[in-house]
Structure formats: structure tokens, C-alpha cells
PDB file of C-alpha atoms in Angstrom:
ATOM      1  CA  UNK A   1      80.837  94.991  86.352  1.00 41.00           C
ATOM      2  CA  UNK A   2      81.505  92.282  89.023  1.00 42.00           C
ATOM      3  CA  UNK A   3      81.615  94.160  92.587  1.00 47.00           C
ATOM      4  CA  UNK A   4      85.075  93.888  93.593  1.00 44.00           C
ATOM      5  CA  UNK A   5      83.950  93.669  97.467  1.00 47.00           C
ATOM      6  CA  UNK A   6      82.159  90.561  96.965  1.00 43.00           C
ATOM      7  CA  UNK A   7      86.020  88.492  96.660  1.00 40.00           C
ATOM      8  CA  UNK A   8      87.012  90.968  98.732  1.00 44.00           C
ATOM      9  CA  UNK A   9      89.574  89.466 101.915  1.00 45.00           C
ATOM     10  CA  UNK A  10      90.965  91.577 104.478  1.00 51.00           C
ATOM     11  CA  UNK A  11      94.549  92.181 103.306  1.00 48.00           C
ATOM     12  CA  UNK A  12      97.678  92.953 105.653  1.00 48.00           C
ATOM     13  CA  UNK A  13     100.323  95.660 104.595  1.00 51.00           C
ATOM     14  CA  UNK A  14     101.905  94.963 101.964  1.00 53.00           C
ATOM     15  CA  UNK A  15     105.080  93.480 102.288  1.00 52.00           C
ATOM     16  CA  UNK A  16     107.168  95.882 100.481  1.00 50.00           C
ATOM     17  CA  UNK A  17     105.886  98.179 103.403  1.00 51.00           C
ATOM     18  CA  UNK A  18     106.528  96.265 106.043  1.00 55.00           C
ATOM     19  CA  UNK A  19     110.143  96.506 106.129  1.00 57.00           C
ATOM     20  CA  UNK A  20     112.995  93.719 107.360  1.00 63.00           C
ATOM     21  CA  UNK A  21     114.381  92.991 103.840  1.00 70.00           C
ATOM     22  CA  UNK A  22     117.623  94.111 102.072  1.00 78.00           C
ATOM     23  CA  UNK A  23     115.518  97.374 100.491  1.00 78.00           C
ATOM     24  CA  UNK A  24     115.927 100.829 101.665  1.00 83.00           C
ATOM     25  CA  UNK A  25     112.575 102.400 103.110  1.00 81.00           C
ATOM     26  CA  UNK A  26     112.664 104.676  99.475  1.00 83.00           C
ATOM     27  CA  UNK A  27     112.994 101.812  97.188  1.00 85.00           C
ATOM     28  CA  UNK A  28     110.237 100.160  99.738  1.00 80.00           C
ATOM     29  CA  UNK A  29     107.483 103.322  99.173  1.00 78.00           C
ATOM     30  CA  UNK A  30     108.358 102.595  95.569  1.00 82.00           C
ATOM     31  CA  UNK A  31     107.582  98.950  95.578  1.00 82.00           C
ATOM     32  CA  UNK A  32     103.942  99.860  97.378  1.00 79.00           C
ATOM     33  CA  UNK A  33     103.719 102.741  94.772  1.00 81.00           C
ATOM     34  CA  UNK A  34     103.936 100.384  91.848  1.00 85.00           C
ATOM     35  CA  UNK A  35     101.559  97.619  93.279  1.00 83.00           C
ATOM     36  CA  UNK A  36      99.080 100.906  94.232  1.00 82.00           C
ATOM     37  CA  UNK A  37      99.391 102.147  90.650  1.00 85.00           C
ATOM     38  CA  UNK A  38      99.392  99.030  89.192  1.00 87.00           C
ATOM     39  CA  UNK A  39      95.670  98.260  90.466  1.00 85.00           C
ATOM     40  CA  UNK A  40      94.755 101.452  89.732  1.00 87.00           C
ATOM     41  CA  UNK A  41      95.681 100.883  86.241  1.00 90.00           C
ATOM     42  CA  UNK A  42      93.878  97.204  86.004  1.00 89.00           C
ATOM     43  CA  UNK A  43      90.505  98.629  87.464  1.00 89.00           C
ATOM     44  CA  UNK A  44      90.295 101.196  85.058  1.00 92.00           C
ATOM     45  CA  UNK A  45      90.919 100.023  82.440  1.00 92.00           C
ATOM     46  CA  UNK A  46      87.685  98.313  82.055  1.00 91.00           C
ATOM     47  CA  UNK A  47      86.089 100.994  83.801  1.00 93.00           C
ATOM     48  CA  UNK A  48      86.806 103.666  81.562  1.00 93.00           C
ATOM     49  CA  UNK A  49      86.248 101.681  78.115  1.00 93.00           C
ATOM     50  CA  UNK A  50      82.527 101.549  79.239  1.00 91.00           C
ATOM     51  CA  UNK A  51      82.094 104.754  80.685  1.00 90.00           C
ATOM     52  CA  UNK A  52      84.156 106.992  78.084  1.00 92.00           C
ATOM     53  CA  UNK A  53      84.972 104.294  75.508  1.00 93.00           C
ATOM     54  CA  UNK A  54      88.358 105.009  74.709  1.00 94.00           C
ATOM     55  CA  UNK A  55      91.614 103.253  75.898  1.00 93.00           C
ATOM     56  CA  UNK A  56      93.541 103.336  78.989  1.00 91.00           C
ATOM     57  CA  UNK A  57      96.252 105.366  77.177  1.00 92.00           C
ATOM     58  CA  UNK A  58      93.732 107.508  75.770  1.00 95.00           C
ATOM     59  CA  UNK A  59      92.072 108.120  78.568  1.00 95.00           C
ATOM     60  CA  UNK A  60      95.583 109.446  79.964  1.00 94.00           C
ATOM     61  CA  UNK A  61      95.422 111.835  77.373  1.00 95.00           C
ATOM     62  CA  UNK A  62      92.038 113.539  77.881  1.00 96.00           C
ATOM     63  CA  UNK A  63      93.139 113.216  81.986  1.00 94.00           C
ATOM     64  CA  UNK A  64      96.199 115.504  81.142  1.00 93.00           C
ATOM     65  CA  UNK A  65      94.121 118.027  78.782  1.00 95.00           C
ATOM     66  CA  UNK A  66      91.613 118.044  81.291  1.00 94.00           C
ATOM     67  CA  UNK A  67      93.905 119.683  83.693  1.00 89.00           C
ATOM     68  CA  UNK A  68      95.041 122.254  81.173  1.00 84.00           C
ATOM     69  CA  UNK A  69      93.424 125.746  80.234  1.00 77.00           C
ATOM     70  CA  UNK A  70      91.023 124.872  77.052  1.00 79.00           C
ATOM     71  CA  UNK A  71      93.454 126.153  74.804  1.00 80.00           C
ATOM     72  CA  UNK A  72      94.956 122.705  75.269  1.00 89.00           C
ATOM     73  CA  UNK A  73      98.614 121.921  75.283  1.00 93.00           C
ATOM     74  CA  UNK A  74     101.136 121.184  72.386  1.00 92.00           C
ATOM     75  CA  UNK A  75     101.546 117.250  71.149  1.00 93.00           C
ATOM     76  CA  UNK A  76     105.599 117.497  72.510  1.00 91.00           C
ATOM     77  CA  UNK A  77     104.488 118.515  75.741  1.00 93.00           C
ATOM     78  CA  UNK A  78     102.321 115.791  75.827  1.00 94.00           C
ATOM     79  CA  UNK A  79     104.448 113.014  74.631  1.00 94.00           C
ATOM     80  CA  UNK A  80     107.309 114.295  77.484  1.00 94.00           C
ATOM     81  CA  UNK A  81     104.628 114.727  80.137  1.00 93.00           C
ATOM     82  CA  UNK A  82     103.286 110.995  79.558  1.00 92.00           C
ATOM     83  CA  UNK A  83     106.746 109.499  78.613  1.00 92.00           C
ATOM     84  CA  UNK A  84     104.933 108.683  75.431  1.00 88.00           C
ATOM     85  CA  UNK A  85     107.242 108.119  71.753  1.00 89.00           C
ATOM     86  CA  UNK A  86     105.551 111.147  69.419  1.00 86.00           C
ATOM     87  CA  UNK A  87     104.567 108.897  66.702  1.00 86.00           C
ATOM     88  CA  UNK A  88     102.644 106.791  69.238  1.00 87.00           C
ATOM     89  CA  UNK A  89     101.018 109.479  70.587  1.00 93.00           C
ATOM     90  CA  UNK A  90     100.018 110.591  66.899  1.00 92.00           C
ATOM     91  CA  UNK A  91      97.928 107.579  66.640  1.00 93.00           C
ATOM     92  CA  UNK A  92      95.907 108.285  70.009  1.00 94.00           C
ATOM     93  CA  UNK A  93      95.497 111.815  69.138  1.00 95.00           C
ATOM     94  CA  UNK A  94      94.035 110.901  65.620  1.00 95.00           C
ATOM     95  CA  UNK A  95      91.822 108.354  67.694  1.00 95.00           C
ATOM     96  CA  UNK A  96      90.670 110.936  69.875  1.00 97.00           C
ATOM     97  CA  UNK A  97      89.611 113.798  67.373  1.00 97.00           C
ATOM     98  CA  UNK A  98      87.935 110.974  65.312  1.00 96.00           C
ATOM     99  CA  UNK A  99      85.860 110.043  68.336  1.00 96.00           C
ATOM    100  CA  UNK A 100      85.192 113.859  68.949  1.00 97.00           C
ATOM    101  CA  UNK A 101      87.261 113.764  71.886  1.00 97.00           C
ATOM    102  CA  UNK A 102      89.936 116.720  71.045  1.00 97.00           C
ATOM    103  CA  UNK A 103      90.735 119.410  68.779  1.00 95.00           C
ATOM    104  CA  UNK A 104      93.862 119.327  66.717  1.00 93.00           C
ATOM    105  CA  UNK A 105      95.134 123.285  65.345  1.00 90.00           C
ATOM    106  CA  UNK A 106      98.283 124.569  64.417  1.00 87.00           C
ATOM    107  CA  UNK A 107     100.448 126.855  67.010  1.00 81.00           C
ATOM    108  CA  UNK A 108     100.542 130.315  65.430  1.00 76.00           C
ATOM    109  CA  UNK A 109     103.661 131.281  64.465  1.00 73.00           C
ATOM    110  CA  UNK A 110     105.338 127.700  64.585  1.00 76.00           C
ATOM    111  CA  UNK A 111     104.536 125.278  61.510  1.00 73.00           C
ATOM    112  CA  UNK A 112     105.628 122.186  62.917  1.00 79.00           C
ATOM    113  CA  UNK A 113     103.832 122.987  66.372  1.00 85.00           C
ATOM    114  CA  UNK A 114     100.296 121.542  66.926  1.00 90.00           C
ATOM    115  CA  UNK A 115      97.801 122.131  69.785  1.00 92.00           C
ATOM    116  CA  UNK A 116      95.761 119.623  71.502  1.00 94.00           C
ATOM    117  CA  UNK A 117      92.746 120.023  73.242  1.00 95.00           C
ATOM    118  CA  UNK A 118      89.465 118.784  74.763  1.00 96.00           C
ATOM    119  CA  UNK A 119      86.159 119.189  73.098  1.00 95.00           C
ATOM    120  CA  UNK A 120      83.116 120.391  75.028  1.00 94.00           C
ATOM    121  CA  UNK A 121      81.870 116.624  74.423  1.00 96.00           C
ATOM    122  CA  UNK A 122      85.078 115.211  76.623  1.00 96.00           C
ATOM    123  CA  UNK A 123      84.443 117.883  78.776  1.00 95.00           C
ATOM    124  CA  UNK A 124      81.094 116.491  79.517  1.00 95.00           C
ATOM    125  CA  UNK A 125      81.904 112.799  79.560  1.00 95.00           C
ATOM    126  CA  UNK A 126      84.638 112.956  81.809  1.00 95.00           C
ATOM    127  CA  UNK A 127      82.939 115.082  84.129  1.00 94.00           C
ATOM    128  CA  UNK A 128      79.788 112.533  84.289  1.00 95.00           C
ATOM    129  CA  UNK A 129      82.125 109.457  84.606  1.00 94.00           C
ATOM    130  CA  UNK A 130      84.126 111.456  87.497  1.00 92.00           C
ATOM    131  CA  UNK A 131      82.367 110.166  90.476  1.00 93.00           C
ATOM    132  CA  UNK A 132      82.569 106.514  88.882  1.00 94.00           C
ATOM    133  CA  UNK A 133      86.314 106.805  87.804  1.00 92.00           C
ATOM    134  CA  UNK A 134      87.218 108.124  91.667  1.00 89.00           C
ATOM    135  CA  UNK A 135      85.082 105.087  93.050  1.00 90.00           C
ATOM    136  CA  UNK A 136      87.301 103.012  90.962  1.00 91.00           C
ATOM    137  CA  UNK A 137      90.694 104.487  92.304  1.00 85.00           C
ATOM    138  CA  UNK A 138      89.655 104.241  95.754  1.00 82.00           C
ATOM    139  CA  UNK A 139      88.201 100.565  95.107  1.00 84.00           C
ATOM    140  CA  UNK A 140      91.599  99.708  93.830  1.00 84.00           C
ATOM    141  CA  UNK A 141      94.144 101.333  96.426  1.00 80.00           C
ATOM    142  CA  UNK A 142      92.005  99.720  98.889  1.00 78.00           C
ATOM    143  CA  UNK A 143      92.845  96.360  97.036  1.00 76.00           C
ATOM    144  CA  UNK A 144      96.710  96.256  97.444  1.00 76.00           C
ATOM    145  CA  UNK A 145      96.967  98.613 100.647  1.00 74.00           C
ATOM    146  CA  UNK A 146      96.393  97.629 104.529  1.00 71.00           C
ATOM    147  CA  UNK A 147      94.601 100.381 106.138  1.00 73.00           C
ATOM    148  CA  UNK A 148      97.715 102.375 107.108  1.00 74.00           C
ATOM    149  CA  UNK A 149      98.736 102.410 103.806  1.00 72.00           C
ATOM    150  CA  UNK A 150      95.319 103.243 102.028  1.00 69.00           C
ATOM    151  CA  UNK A 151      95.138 106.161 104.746  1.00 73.00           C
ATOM    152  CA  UNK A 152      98.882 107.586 104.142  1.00 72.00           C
ATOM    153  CA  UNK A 153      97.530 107.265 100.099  1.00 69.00           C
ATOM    154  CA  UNK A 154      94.679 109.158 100.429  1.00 68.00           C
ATOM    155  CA  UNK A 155      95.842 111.772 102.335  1.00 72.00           C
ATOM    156  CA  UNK A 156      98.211 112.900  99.177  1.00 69.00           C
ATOM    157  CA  UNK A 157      95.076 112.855  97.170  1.00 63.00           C
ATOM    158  CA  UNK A 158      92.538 115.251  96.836  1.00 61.00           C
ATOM    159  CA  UNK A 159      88.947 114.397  98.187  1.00 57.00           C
ATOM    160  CA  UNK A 160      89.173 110.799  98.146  1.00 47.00           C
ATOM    161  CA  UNK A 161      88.498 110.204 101.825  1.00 45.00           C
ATOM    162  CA  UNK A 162      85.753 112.459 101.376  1.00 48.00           C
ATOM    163  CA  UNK A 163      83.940 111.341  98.747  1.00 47.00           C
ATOM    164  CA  UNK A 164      81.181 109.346  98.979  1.00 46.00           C
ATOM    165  CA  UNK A 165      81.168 105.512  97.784  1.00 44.00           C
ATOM    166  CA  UNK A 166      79.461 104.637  94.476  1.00 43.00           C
ATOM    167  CA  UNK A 167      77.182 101.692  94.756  1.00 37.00           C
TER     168      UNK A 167
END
């Protein structure tokens, strides 16, 4: 992977932040969230189809399972929690459990409800890929954010300031 620092330039605020236009100060955070998020989402992408080789969307899937108790959670909870259609969401799940990614069972007592959740083997990938995919975030906030942005950003985040850089 190229090393991002290399074109790196040292960028002002970004001017959704920096105020004097016809946007409110809310619609303004918004603006830097989206350009923030938006990097994010562009850095990893490639990043996680080496690492974990799965897709970005994917990848959001085993993120959200990973913060769940290992009984997993059910497919409509998903789909609302990712503002993903159900039959979409079918498709990545399938993906998933083909790869060996997730577990798909039946919620007792419900026939139409199904369960998803991680396999041991995600458990272990995303875990070895963690200090990697947090590099990358960082990396990429650091892209789109002056410093009194990036430093507002990381202070809603867990760890990030204190994590040390990958090489």
C-alpha cells in the first residue's frame, strides 16, 4: 500500500469548519463529518479487502457483530442498525457464512427470525487487523481535518490519540 504521508501537504481547516457562509454551525459539523467519514470510508476500503478480504459493506457487518454478545444479533436488527434493505443484507450475510465469517441459526420460538453472528475465525481476524484498521482511521481523519479538527475528532473516539502509529 502506497504510504499516504509521502503526498502528504499540510492542510488548513476545512472550510465547512471555518465558518462565514450561509450554513448554520450544525449543518457546518455535518459538512466536516461527511468529508471525515468519507475518507475514512475510501482508506478502508482497500485496507480491509487485504487484511480481512471481504467488502467494505461486509466488513460493516462483522464491525457491528463484533460489538455484540456472541450470541450475535437478529438479520432485522441489522438491516435497521446499518440502514441496509433486508434482501441486500441477505446477500452479505450468505457471503459472510460462505467465507466462514458468521453463523446463521434460527431464533427459538420465532420461524421467520434468524440470528447472526461472528465465528471464532472473524473473531481472530478482526482482532489481528485491529491495530492496522485504527492506523487507517487515524491516517484518514488526519487527511481532511486541520489539527483542531483532528483533535476535537479524536477526543470522541476511544484510544486513538493513544495508540501508537503503524509503520
Amino acid at each position: 500500500m502506497a504510504d499516504p504521508e509521502a503526498h502528504r501537504i499540510d492542510l488548513p481547516e476545512c472550510p465547512s469548519a471555518q465558518g462565514g457562509g450561509l450554513l448554520p454551525k450544525e449543518l457546518r459539523a455535518w459538512m466536516v463529518m461527511l468529508a471525515a467519514m468519507g475518507s475514512v470510508e475510501q482508506e478502508l476500503r482497500t485496507v480491509v479487502k487485504e487484511r480481512l478480504d471481504v467488502s467494505h459493506d461486509e466488513f460493516l457487518i462483522l464491525c457491528l457483530l463484533a460489538e455484540q454478545p456472541r450470541a450475535g444479533l437478529r438479520m432485522t436488527r441489522i438491516a435497521e442498525l446499518l440502514g441496509r434493505p433486508k434482501t441486500r443484507l441477505t446477500y452479505q450475510i450468505a457471503c459472510l457464512q460462505h467465507a466462514g465469517l458468521v453463523t446463521r441459526s434460527s431464533v427459538c420460538g420465532d420461524k421467520r427470525g434468524i440470528e447472526v453472528a461472528l465465528t471464532d475465525k472473524a473473531r481472530r481476524l478482526l482482532e489481528e487487523a485491529s491495530d492496522t484498521l485504527a492506523a487507517t482511521v487515524t491516517r484518514a481523519l488526519s487527511h481532511v481535518m486541520g489539527p483542531d479538527q483532528h483533535k476535537a475528532m479524536s477526543g470522541l473516539l476511544p484510544d486513538v490519540a493513544g495508540r501508537p502509529k503503524e509503520p
